[in-house]
XYZ file of C-alpha atoms in Angstrom:
762
model
C -0.084 -0.078 0.014
C 1.101 3.680 -1.118
C 2.923 4.998 1.933
C 0.593 8.232 1.875
C -2.468 5.929 2.586
C -0.861 4.823 5.903
C -1.439 8.251 6.984
C -4.971 8.025 7.242
C -7.569 6.669 9.359
C -9.812 3.715 8.220
C -12.421 5.964 7.223
C -10.453 8.174 5.152
C -8.674 5.674 3.843
C -11.967 3.976 2.295
C -13.045 7.098 1.260
C -9.787 8.187 -0.733
C -9.698 4.372 -2.801
C -13.143 4.448 -3.613
C -12.548 6.297 -7.057
C -14.770 5.320 -9.440
C -18.596 6.521 -8.937
C -20.428 9.085 -6.993
C -19.120 9.458 -3.389
C -19.645 12.064 -0.869
C -18.088 12.500 2.082
C -19.373 13.900 5.155
C -16.527 16.016 6.928
C -17.160 17.105 10.464
C -15.146 20.167 11.552
C -11.586 19.005 12.122
C -11.718 15.775 10.536
C -9.236 15.915 7.975
C -11.139 16.822 5.094
C -8.542 18.333 2.973
C -6.610 15.614 3.423
C -8.853 13.603 2.261
C -9.351 15.287 -0.896
C -6.069 16.089 -1.682
C -5.003 12.507 -1.299
C -7.704 11.087 -3.067
C -6.529 13.075 -6.202
C -3.175 12.258 -5.797
C -3.898 8.604 -5.473
C -5.748 8.728 -8.967
C -3.028 10.151 -10.315
C -0.500 7.378 -8.717
C -3.002 4.550 -10.787
C -2.122 6.769 -13.797
C -5.091 8.908 -14.539
C -3.922 11.702 -16.586
C -3.792 15.015 -14.184
C -5.692 16.949 -16.855
C -8.884 14.633 -16.676
C -9.045 15.542 -12.963
C -11.058 18.542 -12.141
C -11.171 19.902 -8.624
C -13.519 22.880 -7.642
C -12.926 24.877 -4.323
C -14.099 28.358 -3.117
C -10.971 30.442 -2.775
C -7.495 30.298 -4.740
C -5.810 29.786 -1.856
C -7.904 26.699 -1.145
C -6.900 25.742 -4.630
C -3.289 26.206 -4.394
C -2.727 24.567 -0.998
C -4.383 21.412 -2.524
C -1.786 21.413 -5.691
C 1.175 22.166 -3.164
C -0.318 19.076 -0.851
C -0.776 16.788 -4.053
C 2.813 17.773 -5.139
C 4.177 16.303 -1.970
C 3.052 12.988 -3.049
C 3.303 12.721 -6.573
C 5.834 15.549 -7.630
C 5.443 17.901 -10.803
C 2.319 16.225 -12.185
C 0.135 17.983 -9.607
C 0.541 21.080 -11.581
C -1.761 19.737 -14.419
C -4.346 19.011 -12.485
C -7.101 21.635 -13.346
C -7.961 22.862 -9.662
C -9.543 26.486 -9.039
C -12.541 27.956 -7.917
C -16.143 27.950 -9.498
C -15.419 31.323 -11.049
C -11.769 30.894 -11.829
C -11.970 27.581 -13.505
C -15.408 28.548 -15.508
C -13.928 32.077 -16.259
C -11.138 30.035 -18.503
C -13.802 27.979 -20.383
C -15.522 30.758 -21.509
C -12.805 32.595 -22.250
C -11.765 29.625 -24.970
C -15.547 29.665 -25.998
C -16.745 32.993 -25.480
C -17.380 33.643 -29.197
C -20.159 31.138 -29.447
C -22.697 33.253 -26.893
C -21.260 37.139 -28.247
C -18.530 37.732 -25.750
C -14.984 38.647 -26.507
C -12.111 36.124 -25.191
C -10.782 39.139 -23.359
C -14.082 40.428 -21.582
C -13.882 42.248 -18.509
C -15.024 41.041 -15.274
C -16.996 43.374 -13.198
C -16.789 43.503 -9.370
C -19.251 44.833 -7.231
C -18.349 48.352 -7.598
C -18.781 48.322 -11.072
C -21.989 46.610 -11.146
C -23.188 49.240 -8.612
C -22.093 52.323 -11.446
C -23.586 50.592 -13.893
C -27.182 50.248 -11.964
C -27.051 53.621 -10.489
C -26.269 55.016 -14.300
C -29.497 52.711 -15.449
C -31.709 54.160 -12.470
C -30.831 57.671 -13.342
C -31.313 57.527 -16.870
C -34.925 55.792 -16.355
C -35.528 58.929 -13.972
C -36.025 56.286 -10.848
C -36.648 57.079 -7.335
C -33.070 55.628 -5.846
C -34.487 55.370 -2.615
C -37.181 52.771 -3.868
C -34.678 51.469 -6.446
C -31.271 51.215 -4.350
C -28.726 50.185 -6.574
C -27.368 47.285 -3.511
C -31.114 45.969 -3.546
C -31.254 45.612 -7.217
C -28.195 44.150 -7.624
C -28.926 41.306 -5.051
C -32.113 40.764 -6.803
C -30.636 40.181 -10.353
C -28.021 38.107 -8.614
C -30.828 36.068 -7.048
C -32.189 35.741 -10.509
C -28.963 34.714 -12.439
C -28.166 32.123 -9.466
C -31.611 30.400 -10.309
C -30.954 30.839 -13.947
C -33.901 33.466 -14.355
C -32.695 35.608 -17.260
C -34.848 38.827 -17.709
C -37.557 37.249 -20.323
C -37.863 34.245 -17.326
C -38.236 37.337 -14.848
C -41.347 38.935 -16.599
C -42.807 35.493 -16.877
C -42.523 34.575 -12.788
C -45.531 35.912 -11.209
C -44.365 35.480 -8.003
C -41.102 37.827 -8.278
C -43.244 40.454 -10.178
C -45.530 40.297 -7.505
C -43.394 40.683 -4.960
C -41.573 43.737 -7.081
C -45.092 45.817 -7.124
C -45.716 44.763 -3.314
C -42.036 46.820 -2.583
C -43.051 49.433 -5.027
C -40.260 49.157 -7.685
C -42.286 47.081 -10.314
C -39.374 48.396 -12.857
C -36.339 46.362 -11.419
C -37.047 43.589 -14.583
C -36.465 46.512 -17.066
C -33.256 47.407 -15.140
C -32.201 43.865 -15.349
C -32.932 44.018 -19.083
C -31.108 47.013 -19.865
C -28.176 45.959 -17.293
C -27.843 42.691 -19.225
C -27.617 44.679 -22.571
C -24.685 47.275 -21.026
C -22.664 44.311 -19.854
C -23.087 42.484 -23.178
C -22.650 45.692 -25.174
C -19.344 46.537 -22.908
C -18.198 42.669 -23.248
C -18.070 42.195 -19.777
C -19.575 39.900 -17.461
C -20.366 40.278 -13.505
C -19.261 37.392 -11.118
C -22.654 35.900 -11.347
C -22.253 35.902 -15.314
C -19.111 33.292 -15.094
C -21.796 30.641 -13.937
C -24.981 32.186 -15.914
C -23.188 32.502 -19.101
C -21.156 29.176 -18.720
C -24.351 27.293 -18.024
C -25.753 28.981 -21.143
C -22.869 28.286 -23.251
C -23.437 24.534 -22.046
C -27.219 24.651 -23.060
C -26.766 26.391 -26.218
C -23.762 24.006 -27.585
C -24.699 20.919 -26.408
C -22.608 18.883 -28.679
C -19.734 21.430 -29.576
C -18.868 22.226 -26.260
C -20.412 20.442 -23.589
C -19.284 16.952 -24.973
C -15.579 18.424 -25.093
C -15.525 19.261 -21.304
C -17.268 15.980 -20.443
C -14.614 13.928 -22.415
C -11.955 15.958 -20.636
C -13.168 15.813 -16.988
C -13.047 12.288 -16.367
C -12.875 12.957 -12.481
C -14.826 15.843 -10.850
C -14.111 16.990 -6.996
C -15.882 19.729 -5.225
C -14.750 21.174 -1.940
C -17.230 22.724 0.541
C -20.237 21.047 -1.344
C -22.644 22.533 1.435
C -21.987 26.086 0.148
C -22.693 25.253 -3.956
C -25.722 26.991 -4.942
C -28.169 26.088 -7.352
C -26.654 27.159 -10.909
C -23.236 25.696 -9.913
C -25.003 22.655 -9.381
C -26.695 22.490 -12.288
C -23.300 23.005 -14.144
C -21.824 20.391 -12.310
C -24.843 18.021 -13.441
C -24.154 19.033 -17.086
C -20.600 17.872 -17.146
C -21.764 14.769 -15.306
C -24.841 13.903 -17.334
C -24.017 11.846 -20.881
C -24.907 8.415 -21.764
C -22.655 5.734 -20.491
C -21.393 8.389 -17.777
C -19.478 6.709 -14.880
C -20.634 9.840 -12.475
C -17.227 9.873 -11.129
C -18.277 12.959 -8.832
C -16.429 13.326 -5.401
C -18.106 15.931 -2.955
C -16.896 16.705 0.061
C -18.701 18.914 2.642
C -20.668 19.342 5.998
C -24.476 19.984 6.039
C -23.955 21.525 9.398
C -21.504 23.928 8.277
C -23.802 25.424 5.574
C -24.131 29.083 6.432
C -24.304 31.040 3.253
C -27.980 30.980 2.189
C -27.761 34.776 1.795
C -25.213 34.253 -1.050
C -27.838 31.855 -2.537
C -25.899 28.441 -1.337
C -28.607 25.845 -1.068
C -28.222 23.172 1.641
C -30.355 21.184 -0.390
C -27.647 20.216 -2.958
C -25.930 18.121 -0.272
C -29.154 16.884 1.832
C -30.673 15.130 -0.981
C -27.538 14.377 -3.455
C -28.528 10.697 -3.315
C -31.723 11.557 -4.883
C -29.821 12.373 -7.785
C -26.767 9.925 -7.547
C -28.948 6.362 -6.317
C -25.197 4.793 -6.541
C -23.921 7.241 -4.010
C -21.483 5.696 -1.671
C -21.395 7.976 1.478
C -18.490 8.083 4.015
C -18.833 9.801 7.530
C -15.628 11.701 8.701
C -16.372 11.775 12.625
C -13.179 12.135 14.349
C -12.171 15.562 15.101
C -8.459 16.202 15.398
C -8.606 19.746 16.399
C -11.167 20.295 19.217
C -11.206 18.956 23.323
C -13.965 17.140 24.475
C -16.353 19.898 25.685
C -16.182 21.902 22.548
C -16.718 18.783 20.552
C -20.087 17.952 22.951
C -21.273 21.288 22.809
C -21.191 21.188 19.404
C -23.066 18.172 19.067
C -25.747 19.163 21.465
C -26.223 22.448 19.831
C -26.569 21.263 15.905
C -29.074 18.090 17.189
C -31.387 20.348 17.337
C -31.917 21.189 13.613
C -34.553 19.044 12.323
C -33.051 18.750 8.531
C -29.676 17.454 8.721
C -27.351 13.942 8.008
C -27.046 12.612 11.380
C -23.254 12.290 12.887
C -21.857 12.549 15.893
C -17.988 13.966 16.087
C -15.808 12.740 18.501
C -12.019 13.202 19.877
C -9.790 11.718 21.706
C -8.336 14.626 23.212
C -8.311 14.410 26.771
C -7.967 17.742 27.799
C -11.196 18.355 29.784
C -11.242 22.708 30.126
C -14.922 23.837 30.131
C -16.167 26.077 28.260
C -16.031 29.487 29.976
C -19.717 31.543 29.929
C -19.320 35.243 30.615
C -22.460 37.182 31.915
C -21.910 41.070 31.515
C -23.961 43.423 32.616
C -23.221 45.780 29.492
C -21.802 45.494 26.251
C -19.109 47.419 27.444
C -18.230 45.300 30.415
C -18.226 42.406 27.776
C -15.510 43.715 25.836
C -13.468 44.711 28.648
C -13.678 41.228 30.482
C -12.570 39.640 26.782
C -9.755 41.711 26.468
C -8.796 40.793 30.064
C -9.351 37.020 30.043
C -7.221 37.296 26.392
C -4.215 39.247 28.554
C -5.013 35.977 31.439
C -4.480 33.224 28.996
C -1.782 34.783 27.512
C 0.423 35.121 30.207
C -0.520 31.946 32.107
C -0.357 29.493 28.678
C 2.076 31.708 26.871
C 0.048 31.818 23.334
C 0.864 34.418 20.885
C -1.619 37.132 19.715
C -2.411 34.914 16.529
C -3.829 32.097 18.312
C -6.818 34.481 19.754
C -9.614 35.355 17.612
C -12.997 37.564 18.642
C -15.915 36.249 16.876
C -19.379 38.663 16.577
C -22.460 38.196 14.926
C -22.413 41.861 13.294
C -19.179 44.042 12.085
C -20.528 46.890 14.081
C -19.616 44.935 17.562
C -15.701 44.968 16.683
C -15.679 48.836 18.166
C -15.552 48.251 21.866
C -13.381 45.286 21.830
C -10.631 47.610 19.596
C -11.131 49.913 22.649
C -10.127 47.639 24.980
C -7.396 45.986 23.065
C -5.852 49.207 22.688
C -6.010 49.918 26.149
C -3.743 46.900 27.259
C -1.456 47.500 24.251
C -2.664 43.907 22.387
C -1.926 44.410 18.584
C -5.099 42.924 16.710
C -6.526 43.378 13.029
C -9.931 43.381 12.041
C -10.305 40.262 9.396
C -12.185 41.260 5.991
C -11.300 44.897 5.785
C -10.602 46.479 2.564
C -9.491 44.311 0.109
C -6.181 45.864 -1.212
C -7.681 45.566 -5.190
C -10.382 47.792 -3.698
C -8.163 50.660 -2.940
C -8.581 53.310 -5.195
C -5.204 53.958 -6.480
C -5.440 50.390 -7.128
C -8.309 50.351 -9.064
C -7.564 53.410 -10.931
C -4.582 51.407 -12.281
C -6.017 48.232 -12.998
C -8.882 50.565 -14.817
C -6.202 51.278 -17.329
C -4.868 48.220 -17.703
C -8.680 47.063 -18.462
C -9.368 49.172 -20.863
C -6.414 48.561 -22.584
C -7.182 44.702 -23.029
C -10.968 45.805 -23.551
C -11.889 49.125 -25.170
C -15.674 48.373 -24.896
C -15.374 47.959 -20.692
C -17.505 51.054 -20.114
C -16.906 51.378 -16.436
C -13.061 51.082 -16.620
C -13.229 54.044 -19.518
C -15.682 56.330 -17.135
C -13.395 55.765 -14.119
C -10.231 57.264 -15.995
C -11.229 59.035 -19.234
C -10.181 62.209 -16.906
C -7.886 60.739 -14.516
C -5.467 62.091 -14.169
C -7.407 65.469 -15.141
C -6.578 66.024 -18.976
C -9.647 68.631 -19.585
C -12.391 66.238 -20.392
C -15.608 67.108 -17.901
C -18.404 65.174 -16.903
C -20.701 67.131 -19.084
C -18.882 65.814 -22.075
C -19.002 62.019 -20.879
C -22.548 62.774 -20.110
C -22.819 63.854 -24.259
C -20.973 60.904 -24.935
C -22.799 58.574 -22.994
C -26.261 59.751 -24.267
C -24.780 59.550 -27.638
C -23.894 55.941 -27.490
C -27.298 54.942 -25.840
C -29.016 56.524 -29.109
C -26.879 54.772 -31.395
C -26.619 51.415 -29.477
C -22.651 51.730 -29.399
C -20.361 51.832 -27.066
C -18.459 54.721 -25.079
C -15.484 53.862 -27.001
C -16.815 54.053 -30.300
C -18.632 57.153 -29.432
C -15.788 59.305 -28.757
C -15.314 59.700 -32.513
C -18.830 61.091 -33.255
C -18.323 64.085 -34.940
C -21.944 65.404 -34.126
C -20.868 65.780 -30.322
C -21.388 69.232 -28.964
C -18.184 69.666 -27.402
C -15.383 72.231 -27.155
C -12.419 71.786 -29.189
C -10.293 71.375 -26.402
C -12.204 68.824 -25.184
C -11.938 67.022 -28.469
C -8.418 67.344 -28.790
C -7.814 66.029 -25.462
C -10.213 62.745 -25.955
C -8.336 61.999 -29.479
C -5.188 61.999 -27.258
C -6.431 59.865 -24.968
C -7.803 57.631 -27.397
C -4.706 57.515 -29.236
C -2.231 56.498 -25.989
C -4.927 53.864 -25.321
C -5.128 52.310 -29.044
C -1.447 52.222 -28.922
C -1.528 50.045 -25.916
C -3.819 48.018 -27.479
C -1.725 47.377 -30.042
C 0.726 45.989 -28.254
C -1.048 43.890 -25.666
C -0.769 41.301 -27.003
C 2.948 41.338 -28.295
C 4.260 42.497 -24.955
C 4.532 41.016 -21.847
C 2.274 42.084 -18.769
C 5.130 43.753 -16.888
C 6.887 45.856 -19.447
C 3.207 47.085 -20.986
C 1.889 47.615 -17.437
C 5.227 49.900 -16.450
C 4.661 51.945 -19.238
C 1.165 52.594 -18.696
C 1.716 53.427 -15.266
C 4.224 56.095 -16.162
C 2.701 57.090 -19.728
C -0.663 57.925 -17.836
C 0.356 60.175 -15.298
C -0.926 58.139 -12.573
C 2.719 57.646 -11.206
C 3.720 61.414 -11.213
C 0.269 62.214 -9.697
C 0.985 60.097 -7.001
C 4.417 60.800 -6.513
C 3.624 64.545 -5.753
C 1.620 63.094 -2.399
C 4.850 63.466 -0.308
C 2.160 62.897 3.019
C 2.570 59.028 4.567
C -1.140 58.046 3.031
C 0.332 59.326 -0.430
C 3.455 57.429 0.059
C 1.260 54.533 0.851
C -0.965 54.884 -2.174
C 2.289 54.767 -4.547
C 3.645 51.531 -2.839
C 0.437 50.153 -3.244
C 0.560 50.766 -7.159
C 4.188 49.628 -7.198
C 2.689 46.348 -5.598
C 0.581 46.001 -8.316
C 3.399 46.188 -10.762
C 5.765 43.780 -8.974
C 2.882 41.466 -8.808
C 2.882 41.321 -12.455
C 6.295 40.845 -13.160
C 5.830 38.039 -10.881
C 3.056 36.794 -12.929
C 5.586 37.588 -15.866
C 8.035 35.498 -14.551
C 5.831 32.729 -13.726
C 3.077 32.435 -15.560
C -0.278 31.105 -14.571
C -0.137 27.148 -13.649
C -3.431 26.732 -14.256
C -4.009 27.993 -17.499
C -3.419 25.428 -19.562
C -5.331 26.490 -22.505
C -2.558 28.932 -23.133
C 0.240 27.831 -20.671
C 2.776 30.348 -22.663
C 0.761 33.474 -21.808
C 2.463 36.194 -20.136
C -0.074 39.041 -21.782
C -1.931 41.490 -19.652
C -5.164 40.078 -20.531
C -3.775 36.917 -18.808
C -3.041 38.520 -15.725
C -6.050 40.173 -15.466
C -7.755 37.031 -15.706
C -6.141 36.088 -12.324
C -6.872 39.222 -10.702
C -10.315 39.600 -11.277
C -10.927 36.517 -9.424
C -8.924 36.989 -6.598
C -11.504 36.605 -3.486
C -10.897 38.259 -0.103
C -9.947 35.127 1.620
C -6.833 34.762 -0.717
C -5.869 38.648 0.267
C -5.835 37.859 4.106
C -1.723 37.551 4.887
C -1.785 38.043 9.010
C 1.926 37.992 8.874
C 2.135 40.179 12.193
C 1.271 38.534 15.799
C -2.015 39.760 16.034
C -5.302 38.760 17.325
C -8.054 38.750 14.746
C -11.523 40.237 15.356
C -14.071 39.281 12.608
C -17.647 38.061 11.799
C -18.794 34.536 12.534
C -19.114 33.859 8.770
C -15.508 35.006 8.227
C -14.342 32.525 10.158
C -14.999 29.526 8.372
C -12.413 27.352 7.646
C -10.018 28.840 10.306
C -8.752 27.823 13.502
C -7.458 29.201 16.705
C -6.236 28.093 20.270
C -8.416 30.429 22.048
C -12.027 31.706 20.711
C -14.585 34.178 22.148
C -18.192 34.118 20.789
C -19.564 37.356 21.856
C -22.764 39.001 21.757
C -24.964 35.758 22.623
C -28.247 37.258 22.780
C -31.935 36.638 21.389
C -31.954 38.964 18.535
C -28.405 39.253 17.971
C -27.037 35.793 17.712
C -29.769 34.428 16.575
C -30.348 37.400 14.382
C -33.642 38.900 14.485
C -34.232 38.759 10.959
C -34.169 34.599 11.213
C -37.378 34.618 13.614
C -40.056 34.749 10.825
C -38.248 31.738 9.340
C -37.468 28.449 11.148
C -35.447 27.429 8.404
C -33.342 30.506 9.072
C -33.125 29.852 12.601
C -31.247 26.517 11.234
C -28.897 28.417 9.574
C -28.180 30.552 12.491
C -27.871 27.622 14.749
C -25.251 26.089 12.003
C -23.377 29.574 12.129
C -23.235 29.006 15.686
C -21.903 25.758 15.370
C -19.019 26.824 12.856
C -18.079 29.273 15.688
C -17.679 26.530 18.187
C -15.479 24.807 16.321
C -13.299 27.039 15.520
C -11.469 26.600 18.869
C -9.129 23.997 19.596
C -8.250 24.086 23.478
C -10.143 27.493 24.763
C -14.140 28.418 24.235
C -15.277 31.594 25.868
C -18.726 32.231 24.994
C -20.179 36.015 26.263
C -23.762 37.940 26.492
C -24.689 41.178 27.949
C -27.908 41.842 29.846
C -27.708 45.369 28.170
C -26.573 46.469 25.073
C -26.499 49.537 23.015
C -28.313 49.012 19.503
C -29.920 51.646 16.942
C -28.622 54.611 19.568
C -30.545 53.205 22.211
C -29.856 50.732 25.584
C -31.961 47.394 25.014
C -32.720 44.915 27.847
C -31.023 41.493 26.299
C -31.855 37.710 26.899
C -29.579 35.476 26.280
C -29.464 33.404 23.164
C -31.279 30.455 23.002
C -28.065 28.469 21.874
C -26.538 28.904 25.260
C -29.342 26.445 26.776
C -28.985 24.046 24.186
C -25.336 23.495 24.956
C -26.201 22.260 28.116
C -24.578 23.422 31.382
C -22.397 20.416 32.122
C -19.770 21.811 29.823
C -19.620 25.468 30.930
C -17.684 27.375 33.722
C -19.550 30.090 35.019
C -17.972 33.273 34.937
C -18.836 36.713 35.961
C -21.785 35.343 38.613
C -23.724 33.382 35.799
C -26.337 31.700 38.152
C -29.783 29.834 37.269
C -30.966 27.985 34.273
C -30.497 29.105 30.436
C -34.157 28.164 28.976
C -34.701 29.576 25.920
C -37.824 28.512 23.874
C -36.801 27.255 20.298
C -39.479 28.302 17.567
C -41.220 25.322 15.913
C -39.638 24.276 12.381
C -40.345 24.357 8.853
C -39.098 23.846 5.326
C -38.196 26.686 3.243
C -38.311 26.792 -0.472
C -35.514 28.744 -2.870
C -36.550 29.999 -6.238
C -36.479 28.399 -9.583
C -34.879 28.941 -13.312
C -36.435 28.909 -16.264
C -33.404 26.567 -18.179
C -34.239 22.803 -18.148
C -31.637 21.438 -15.750
C -32.599 17.549 -15.271
C -33.257 18.710 -11.601
C -35.417 19.592 -9.062
C -36.773 23.531 -9.170
C -36.615 25.529 -6.270
C -40.263 27.272 -5.422
C -40.332 31.181 -4.490
C -38.899 32.136 -1.251
C -41.590 34.728 0.124
C -44.615 34.191 -1.957
C -47.287 36.724 -1.833
C -50.684 35.624 -0.052
C -52.975 34.655 -2.723
C -56.046 37.286 -2.566
C -53.992 39.763 -1.322
C -54.030 43.011 -2.792
C -49.930 43.678 -3.003
C -49.909 46.932 -4.631
C -52.871 48.406 -2.461
C -50.974 47.030 0.868
C -50.738 49.613 3.615
C -48.075 48.611 6.077
C -49.168 50.234 9.385
C -46.448 52.321 11.472
C -45.339 49.407 14.052
C -45.998 51.671 17.354
C -49.814 51.351 16.344
C -50.179 48.096 16.730
C -51.546 46.542 19.638
C -52.832 43.245 21.271
C -56.147 42.219 19.787
C -55.733 43.766 16.274
C -56.326 42.144 13.020
C -53.845 42.173 10.691
C -52.454 41.396 7.370
C -48.826 40.057 6.205
C -48.106 39.605 2.769
C -46.578 35.907 3.473
C -48.668 34.491 6.376
C -51.990 35.909 5.697
C -54.453 37.271 8.130
C -53.770 37.158 11.673
C -54.732 38.668 15.179
C -52.102 39.975 17.723
C -52.394 38.190 20.790
C -49.303 40.707 22.298
C -47.179 43.066 22.201
C -43.497 43.151 24.575
C -40.524 44.964 24.301
C -38.907 48.544 24.346
C -40.336 51.162 22.023
C -37.970 50.595 18.692
C -37.866 46.715 19.596
C -41.411 45.330 20.160
C -41.981 41.829 19.439
C -45.916 41.066 18.639
C -47.411 37.411 19.134
C -49.661 36.533 16.301
C -52.023 33.723 15.394
C -52.048 33.662 11.526
C -55.413 31.586 10.114
C -54.819 28.323 8.323
C -50.840 28.532 9.513
C -49.204 25.389 10.404
C -47.634 27.242 13.120
C -49.471 28.134 16.310
C -48.028 31.343 16.287
C -45.061 33.295 15.281
C -43.192 36.248 17.087
C -42.389 39.231 14.792
C -40.112 41.898 15.856
C -42.784 44.718 14.715
C -39.965 47.042 13.435
C -38.687 45.362 10.420
C -41.947 43.583 10.114
C -44.852 44.550 7.424
C -48.400 44.232 8.816
C -51.565 46.057 7.904
C -54.221 46.654 10.328
C -57.670 45.164 9.163
């Protein structure tokens, strides 16, 4: 038996050596998930499977890189030829090779959130719509939801429930914005992140023989990491790759339904829970031994997650003998909470000689970080906020990247708008607006409209436009002939950006200049090393090839943490990380679990999974804190302990700060929640609308009452739950919670936060 197999326990080894047919590995936290996934690929290579026939999909480029490095230690350089990357990066490679088949250039730009928001604001303004009713962020989420469920603009119009939801929310023209947004991106030769999935599925659907067959034959073995985080569309694409006559269905999915915490991004837990329905021959392996955490931490996690109804049953265990209990810290105020957490960190540092980097403070909302920062500074403890401003989101970096993007794709309208007059070159906002109107009127791009002789602009502006366009065109001619490093260095100099940044001699100005120079360093490194994953064009050192890699970096890929610092972050950001000592803070009802989960028991299940993730980040010490009073929305609020604290069980706690009595919180009844369907055929079950409007309710004329006017005994109407009667109202003025019995509801009653509910008094 190969020596690497000797490093695995019996269940891990069985999973790794089961190479044919569909396999699902349910991997509990700290159970060696990454080792199983990497050794499985190494085992295939050792059996003689060509590396280019293996596809491994992850959620971060960092995970893909680490995977290849681990495989390389077992099998050598062959590992570098495995197709491993994020869903978006791998699918973008396929799209760049096949983009012409769906009307896109191979050099298409990838729009980030800022680009998307800019396009949407422009459309909302041009359509003369109220920017408050048509909030660009809300519209972006709506469009993203549609794309993630394979709903095109035409399909959106045909979805009566979605159209009704928009009318009820007083924004009936969302579908028109969506239609125009799609047209703008097509015209600009650009895709947003959702399009990298949506357009790939479209490519496969419209080219079943020429394209789909090509990749079905190429990828004989598919691997998916963090399978519980996949959404409807990602799974639909996987199904396309596996669905053909005689397919051995060689898919190896690794995940943990108990760590499915990204429903707000469109992830659906149904993919992992119902996997066996799609693949009846599925072989399932459960990795239940936890190598990370101590006894009480593991048992607490088991106790909490057992309260969720829909789950794949497993019992995590550990052979670690240390019996340190979980510290439960009861505080009078949130300020006391942050002070006591900081003091306990200092105590653990001194007592157990732990570095700062082995401590993490987790919270449900980012707004909670401020008080912890204050008290850590008081003790002179160095810390960092995980998930801060991404390097590639800094203004000076985005300005430089915009020049590079426009050089590769002249139709990239967002890049053009960003730099057309930066540094200042005499092209006013009024001139740009006239160019935009000309482009819209003639159905052409901004780049093409620059040459419109009918533009009513000054000669000075026309000359400036000509000079600008000539410079960009010169770079465009050289983009494929010169290396990325050489051309980027000239663009930085000739654009005037470098000189402009150099003029600012302040510390902040020097930092901005260094950031731009860091981009040049990254491009030089790319030019020297190339992109080992880009086997469609392995020798491509062009600017376009570089932009392809940088546009797909995720926040998780950029976190360095080289200094010895305590980490502060949201629980969502903590997934996949581990620390010797973890503090889970703010464990109060309406905060954790969030008040937004109260209307929907499946939302409460997700909150519980989020707490499960937080608990299992701890290796040796776990401390949980809550406050009896907390400032929220500008006012002090009386808080109740989170129901999750009682679910852990008091046997696992060491009470701190006068905690006494029993922690008992009523759990809400549970019911399934559906998703949203797509208008393309995927050969798989279609989710259903997430928030249906009650049949017979006049959504257009619905009038929500002011929260402070609703009282016990009122008959009310809710667009989702229908007619009901308020049995009680309790809590402070801005935090009132109503208990309501709805007619025909399968639940006896629901508790709804009035500030966020929409109820019409009948």
